[in-house]
Amino acid sequence: MEEEMASIEENRTWTLVDLPHGRRAIGLKWVYKVKRDENRAVAKYKVRLVVKGYAQCQRIDYDEVFAPVAWLNTVRLFIALAAHEGWEVHHMDVKSAFLNGDLKEEVYVEQPAGFISTGNEHKVFKLKKALYDLHQAPRAWNASWTKRCCRSDSGGVPRNMPSTPGGTGRHS
C-alpha cells in the first residue's frame, strides 16, 4: 500500500484541498490481488488504489468515456507484416498506464483509508491525473498518450492523421 501511495504521489496525481461548496468527493478503495506463477505458488501480492467509479454521475463527474482500442485483426496484421519484413517487434507494458492520463474534469476523492493526513482529516484530494476505475481514465490516458506521440517534433504520427474514428488528430 505504501508503494502504491508513493507511486501516486510521485506521479503528482492529486493535491490536498478543501472540498468546494456544492461538490462531493468520490470514495476510494484498496483492491488486493495475489499473483501466482505457473506452479500456482504465490509470486507476489499486489495492491491497487481505485476510485469507486460506480458512484460517479455522468455530466457531473465525467462527460465522455470512449477510448479507441486496437482491433485484434489490426494487431495481427501488423505482426504478420513485421514477420514478413523481418522487423523486430517490441512489447511494452506500462505498470500504471492510466495514472498518466491528465484529467480535464474537476474530480474530488476522499483520502484513502490508512493514509488520512493528520490535521487535514476534513480535506479531500483533487485529481490532476486519473486513477483506476474512474470512468474517464481510459479516455484521459489515451488523450495524453496521443498528445505525446503526435507532437510534430516527436517523430511520431503526423498531426493530421486521425486519432479517433472520424477525428482530425489535431490537438490543442
PDB file of C-alpha atoms in Angstrom:
ATOM      1  CA  MET A   1       0.000   0.000   0.000  1.00  0.00           C
ATOM      2  CA  GLU A   2       2.870   2.330   0.794  1.00  0.00           C
ATOM      3  CA  GLU A   3       4.465   1.604  -2.606  1.00  0.00           C
ATOM      4  CA  GLU A   4       1.159   2.353  -4.344  1.00  0.00           C
ATOM      5  CA  MET A   5       0.791   5.644  -2.458  1.00  0.00           C
ATOM      6  CA  ALA A   6       4.405   6.580  -3.213  1.00  0.00           C
ATOM      7  CA  SER A   7       3.810   5.905  -6.918  1.00  0.00           C
ATOM      8  CA  ILE A   8       0.651   8.021  -6.937  1.00  0.00           C
ATOM      9  CA  GLU A   9       2.334  10.895  -5.112  1.00  0.00           C
ATOM     10  CA  GLU A  10       5.480  10.693  -7.257  1.00  0.00           C
ATOM     11  CA  ASN A  11       3.254  10.995 -10.322  1.00  0.00           C
ATOM     12  CA  ARG A  12       1.646  14.146  -8.853  1.00  0.00           C
ATOM     13  CA  THR A  13      -1.778  12.612  -9.266  1.00  0.00           C
ATOM     14  CA  TRP A  14      -3.582  14.854  -6.783  1.00  0.00           C
ATOM     15  CA  THR A  15      -3.484  17.823  -4.443  1.00  0.00           C
ATOM     16  CA  LEU A  16      -4.985  18.066  -0.961  1.00  0.00           C
ATOM     17  CA  VAL A  17      -7.740  20.711  -0.946  1.00  0.00           C
ATOM     18  CA  ASP A  18     -10.899  21.791   0.813  1.00  0.00           C
ATOM     19  CA  LEU A  19     -13.967  20.368  -0.913  1.00  0.00           C
ATOM     20  CA  PRO A  20     -15.657  23.223  -2.817  1.00  0.00           C
ATOM     21  CA  HIS A  21     -19.238  24.048  -1.833  1.00  0.00           C
ATOM     22  CA  GLY A  22     -21.752  22.055  -3.856  1.00  0.00           C
ATOM     23  CA  ARG A  23     -19.256  19.349  -4.840  1.00  0.00           C
ATOM     24  CA  ARG A  24     -18.949  15.824  -3.484  1.00  0.00           C
ATOM     25  CA  ALA A  25     -15.967  13.555  -3.060  1.00  0.00           C
ATOM     26  CA  ILE A  26     -15.936  10.064  -4.513  1.00  0.00           C
ATOM     27  CA  GLY A  27     -14.721   7.257  -2.292  1.00  0.00           C
ATOM     28  CA  LEU A  28     -11.595   5.181  -2.815  1.00  0.00           C
ATOM     29  CA  LYS A  29     -10.955   1.529  -2.026  1.00  0.00           C
ATOM     30  CA  TRP A  30      -7.987  -0.792  -1.876  1.00  0.00           C
ATOM     31  CA  VAL A  31      -8.074  -3.795  -4.206  1.00  0.00           C
ATOM     32  CA  TYR A  32      -5.822  -6.733  -3.333  1.00  0.00           C
ATOM     33  CA  LYS A  33      -4.708  -9.457  -5.715  1.00  0.00           C
ATOM     34  CA  VAL A  34      -2.462 -12.496  -5.377  1.00  0.00           C
ATOM     35  CA  LYS A  35      -0.291 -13.170  -8.447  1.00  0.00           C
ATOM     36  CA  ARG A  36       0.679 -16.806  -8.897  1.00  0.00           C
ATOM     37  CA  ASP A  37       3.360 -18.438 -11.042  1.00  0.00           C
ATOM     38  CA  GLU A  38       2.869 -21.412 -13.400  1.00  0.00           C
ATOM     39  CA  ASN A  39       3.037 -23.827 -10.426  1.00  0.00           C
ATOM     40  CA  ARG A  40       0.286 -21.900  -8.607  1.00  0.00           C
ATOM     41  CA  ALA A  41       2.768 -20.731  -5.952  1.00  0.00           C
ATOM     42  CA  VAL A  42       2.389 -17.142  -4.764  1.00  0.00           C
ATOM     43  CA  ALA A  43       4.646 -14.968  -6.927  1.00  0.00           C
ATOM     44  CA  LYS A  44       3.667 -11.651  -5.344  1.00  0.00           C
ATOM     45  CA  TYR A  45       0.943  -9.720  -3.633  1.00  0.00           C
ATOM     46  CA  LYS A  46      -0.433  -6.696  -5.459  1.00  0.00           C
ATOM     47  CA  VAL A  47      -2.490  -3.814  -4.192  1.00  0.00           C
ATOM     48  CA  ARG A  48      -4.073  -1.008  -6.144  1.00  0.00           C
ATOM     49  CA  LEU A  49      -5.940   2.101  -5.031  1.00  0.00           C
ATOM     50  CA  VAL A  50      -9.071   2.527  -7.139  1.00  0.00           C
ATOM     51  CA  VAL A  51     -11.901   5.020  -7.335  1.00  0.00           C
ATOM     52  CA  LYS A  52     -15.412   3.831  -6.549  1.00  0.00           C
ATOM     53  CA  GLY A  53     -16.352   4.640 -10.137  1.00  0.00           C
ATOM     54  CA  TYR A  54     -19.852   3.294  -9.681  1.00  0.00           C
ATOM     55  CA  ALA A  55     -20.550   6.391  -7.558  1.00  0.00           C
ATOM     56  CA  GLN A  56     -19.735   8.786 -10.410  1.00  0.00           C
ATOM     57  CA  CYS A  57     -22.564  10.667 -12.104  1.00  0.00           C
ATOM     58  CA  GLN A  58     -22.476  11.365 -15.825  1.00  0.00           C
ATOM     59  CA  ARG A  59     -22.428  15.087 -16.726  1.00  0.00           C
ATOM     60  CA  ILE A  60     -21.250  15.870 -13.177  1.00  0.00           C
ATOM     61  CA  ASP A  61     -18.103  13.802 -12.664  1.00  0.00           C
ATOM     62  CA  TYR A  62     -17.448  12.951 -16.321  1.00  0.00           C
ATOM     63  CA  ASP A  63     -18.719  13.562 -19.841  1.00  0.00           C
ATOM     64  CA  GLU A  64     -17.277  11.024 -22.254  1.00  0.00           C
ATOM     65  CA  VAL A  65     -15.766   7.618 -21.562  1.00  0.00           C
ATOM     66  CA  PHE A  66     -14.886   6.443 -25.073  1.00  0.00           C
ATOM     67  CA  ALA A  67     -11.267   5.478 -25.738  1.00  0.00           C
ATOM     68  CA  PRO A  68     -10.108   3.986 -29.036  1.00  0.00           C
ATOM     69  CA  VAL A  69      -8.983   0.378 -28.874  1.00  0.00           C
ATOM     70  CA  ALA A  70      -6.964  -1.535 -31.446  1.00  0.00           C
ATOM     71  CA  TRP A  71      -8.887  -4.283 -33.210  1.00  0.00           C
ATOM     72  CA  LEU A  72      -7.346  -7.710 -32.829  1.00  0.00           C
ATOM     73  CA  ASN A  73      -7.297  -8.131 -36.628  1.00  0.00           C
ATOM     74  CA  THR A  74      -5.248  -4.919 -36.928  1.00  0.00           C
ATOM     75  CA  VAL A  75      -2.741  -6.180 -34.360  1.00  0.00           C
ATOM     76  CA  ARG A  76      -2.491  -9.500 -36.230  1.00  0.00           C
ATOM     77  CA  LEU A  77      -1.941  -7.633 -39.498  1.00  0.00           C
ATOM     78  CA  PHE A  78       0.939  -5.599 -38.047  1.00  0.00           C
ATOM     79  CA  ILE A  79       2.564  -8.681 -36.519  1.00  0.00           C
ATOM     80  CA  ALA A  80       2.246 -10.572 -39.822  1.00  0.00           C
ATOM     81  CA  LEU A  81       3.717  -7.597 -41.689  1.00  0.00           C
ATOM     82  CA  ALA A  82       6.605  -7.377 -39.208  1.00  0.00           C
ATOM     83  CA  ALA A  83       7.288 -11.116 -39.571  1.00  0.00           C
ATOM     84  CA  HIS A  84       7.172 -10.906 -43.360  1.00  0.00           C
ATOM     85  CA  GLU A  85       9.533  -7.920 -43.438  1.00  0.00           C
ATOM     86  CA  GLY A  86      11.833  -9.298 -40.715  1.00  0.00           C
ATOM     87  CA  TRP A  87      11.172  -6.349 -38.410  1.00  0.00           C
ATOM     88  CA  GLU A  88      11.797  -6.511 -34.669  1.00  0.00           C
ATOM     89  CA  VAL A  89       8.653  -6.342 -32.572  1.00  0.00           C
ATOM     90  CA  HIS A  90       8.769  -4.751 -29.127  1.00  0.00           C
ATOM     91  CA  HIS A  91       6.100  -5.096 -26.488  1.00  0.00           C
ATOM     92  CA  MET A  92       5.682  -2.609 -23.684  1.00  0.00           C
ATOM     93  CA  ASP A  93       3.544  -2.936 -20.593  1.00  0.00           C
ATOM     94  CA  VAL A  94       3.167   0.242 -18.563  1.00  0.00           C
ATOM     95  CA  LYS A  95       2.661  -0.697 -14.911  1.00  0.00           C
ATOM     96  CA  SER A  96       0.424   2.241 -14.121  1.00  0.00           C
ATOM     97  CA  ALA A  97      -0.654   3.483 -17.550  1.00  0.00           C
ATOM     98  CA  PHE A  98      -3.959   5.034 -16.515  1.00  0.00           C
ATOM     99  CA  LEU A  99      -2.213   7.067 -13.836  1.00  0.00           C
ATOM    100  CA  ASN A 100      -0.624   9.083 -16.642  1.00  0.00           C
ATOM    101  CA  GLY A 101      -3.911  10.396 -18.037  1.00  0.00           C
ATOM    102  CA  ASP A 102      -4.422  14.127 -17.405  1.00  0.00           C
ATOM    103  CA  LEU A 103      -7.969  14.954 -16.328  1.00  0.00           C
ATOM    104  CA  LYS A 104      -9.914  17.844 -17.802  1.00  0.00           C
ATOM    105  CA  GLU A 105     -12.806  17.480 -15.331  1.00  0.00           C
ATOM    106  CA  GLU A 106     -12.705  18.515 -11.681  1.00  0.00           C
ATOM    107  CA  VAL A 107     -12.858  15.280  -9.699  1.00  0.00           C
ATOM    108  CA  TYR A 108     -12.532  15.088  -5.930  1.00  0.00           C
ATOM    109  CA  VAL A 109     -11.854  11.898  -3.985  1.00  0.00           C
ATOM    110  CA  GLU A 110     -11.774  11.088  -0.294  1.00  0.00           C
ATOM    111  CA  GLN A 111      -8.463  10.423   1.402  1.00  0.00           C
ATOM    112  CA  PRO A 112      -7.715   6.686   1.302  1.00  0.00           C
ATOM    113  CA  ALA A 113      -8.177   4.553   4.385  1.00  0.00           C
ATOM    114  CA  GLY A 114      -4.930   4.220   6.302  1.00  0.00           C
ATOM    115  CA  PHE A 115      -3.438   7.347   4.707  1.00  0.00           C
ATOM    116  CA  ILE A 116      -5.508  10.213   6.093  1.00  0.00           C
ATOM    117  CA  SER A 117      -3.405  13.328   6.604  1.00  0.00           C
ATOM    118  CA  THR A 118      -3.198  14.257  10.290  1.00  0.00           C
ATOM    119  CA  GLY A 119      -4.651  17.718  10.849  1.00  0.00           C
ATOM    120  CA  ASN A 120      -6.293  17.643   7.411  1.00  0.00           C
ATOM    121  CA  GLU A 121      -8.906  14.974   8.017  1.00  0.00           C
ATOM    122  CA  HIS A 122     -11.674  17.150   6.545  1.00  0.00           C
ATOM    123  CA  LYS A 123      -9.814  17.745   3.257  1.00  0.00           C
ATOM    124  CA  VAL A 124     -10.100  15.781   0.022  1.00  0.00           C
ATOM    125  CA  PHE A 125      -7.870  15.154  -2.975  1.00  0.00           C
ATOM    126  CA  LYS A 126      -8.474  17.000  -6.223  1.00  0.00           C
ATOM    127  CA  LEU A 127      -7.338  14.684  -9.003  1.00  0.00           C
ATOM    128  CA  LYS A 128      -4.981  16.060 -11.646  1.00  0.00           C
ATOM    129  CA  LYS A 129      -4.494  12.634 -13.205  1.00  0.00           C
ATOM    130  CA  ALA A 130      -6.691   9.593 -13.495  1.00  0.00           C
ATOM    131  CA  LEU A 131      -6.924   6.690 -11.087  1.00  0.00           C
ATOM    132  CA  TYR A 132      -8.121   3.194 -11.935  1.00  0.00           C
ATOM    133  CA  ASP A 133     -11.903   2.642 -12.158  1.00  0.00           C
ATOM    134  CA  LEU A 134     -12.513   6.325 -12.844  1.00  0.00           C
ATOM    135  CA  HIS A 135     -14.961   6.375 -15.768  1.00  0.00           C
ATOM    136  CA  GLN A 136     -12.811   8.762 -17.782  1.00  0.00           C
ATOM    137  CA  ALA A 137      -9.457   7.062 -17.029  1.00  0.00           C
ATOM    138  CA  PRO A 138      -9.127   5.207 -20.370  1.00  0.00           C
ATOM    139  CA  ARG A 139     -10.037   8.301 -22.378  1.00  0.00           C
ATOM    140  CA  ALA A 140      -7.738  10.568 -20.335  1.00  0.00           C
ATOM    141  CA  TRP A 141      -4.833   8.149 -20.745  1.00  0.00           C
ATOM    142  CA  ASN A 142      -5.452   7.800 -24.480  1.00  0.00           C
ATOM    143  CA  ALA A 143      -5.635  11.584 -24.939  1.00  0.00           C
ATOM    144  CA  SER A 144      -2.361  12.083 -23.027  1.00  0.00           C
ATOM    145  CA  TRP A 145      -0.648   9.264 -24.958  1.00  0.00           C
ATOM    146  CA  THR A 146      -1.860  10.595 -28.313  1.00  0.00           C
ATOM    147  CA  LYS A 147      -0.778  14.125 -27.429  1.00  0.00           C
ATOM    148  CA  ARG A 148       2.753  12.958 -26.562  1.00  0.00           C
ATOM    149  CA  CYS A 149       3.057  10.676 -29.595  1.00  0.00           C
ATOM    150  CA  CYS A 150       1.636  13.075 -32.144  1.00  0.00           C
ATOM    151  CA  ARG A 151       3.731  16.155 -31.416  1.00  0.00           C
ATOM    152  CA  SER A 152       5.317  17.275 -34.662  1.00  0.00           C
ATOM    153  CA  ASP A 153       8.764  17.283 -33.022  1.00  0.00           C
ATOM    154  CA  SER A 154       8.454  13.734 -31.647  1.00  0.00           C
ATOM    155  CA  GLY A 155       8.969  11.945 -34.947  1.00  0.00           C
ATOM    156  CA  GLY A 156       5.665  10.176 -34.265  1.00  0.00           C
ATOM    157  CA  VAL A 157       2.425  10.079 -36.174  1.00  0.00           C
ATOM    158  CA  PRO A 158       1.764  13.231 -38.240  1.00  0.00           C
ATOM    159  CA  ARG A 159      -0.572  15.771 -36.658  1.00  0.00           C
ATOM    160  CA  ASN A 160      -3.185  15.423 -39.404  1.00  0.00           C
ATOM    161  CA  MET A 161      -3.578  11.658 -39.036  1.00  0.00           C
ATOM    162  CA  PRO A 162      -6.916  10.697 -37.467  1.00  0.00           C
ATOM    163  CA  SER A 163      -6.533   9.553 -33.855  1.00  0.00           C
ATOM    164  CA  THR A 164     -10.135   8.510 -33.411  1.00  0.00           C
ATOM    165  CA  PRO A 165     -12.762   7.309 -35.879  1.00  0.00           C
ATOM    166  CA  GLY A 166     -13.787  10.422 -37.808  1.00  0.00           C
ATOM    167  CA  GLY A 167     -11.360  12.571 -35.797  1.00  0.00           C
ATOM    168  CA  THR A 168      -8.888  15.042 -37.164  1.00  0.00           C
ATOM    169  CA  GLY A 169      -5.981  14.072 -34.937  1.00  0.00           C
ATOM    170  CA  ARG A 170      -5.382  17.749 -34.209  1.00  0.00           C
ATOM    171  CA  HIS A 171      -4.655  18.578 -30.585  1.00  0.00           C
ATOM    172  CA  SER A 172      -4.913  21.940 -28.899  1.00  0.00           C
TER     173      SER A 172
END
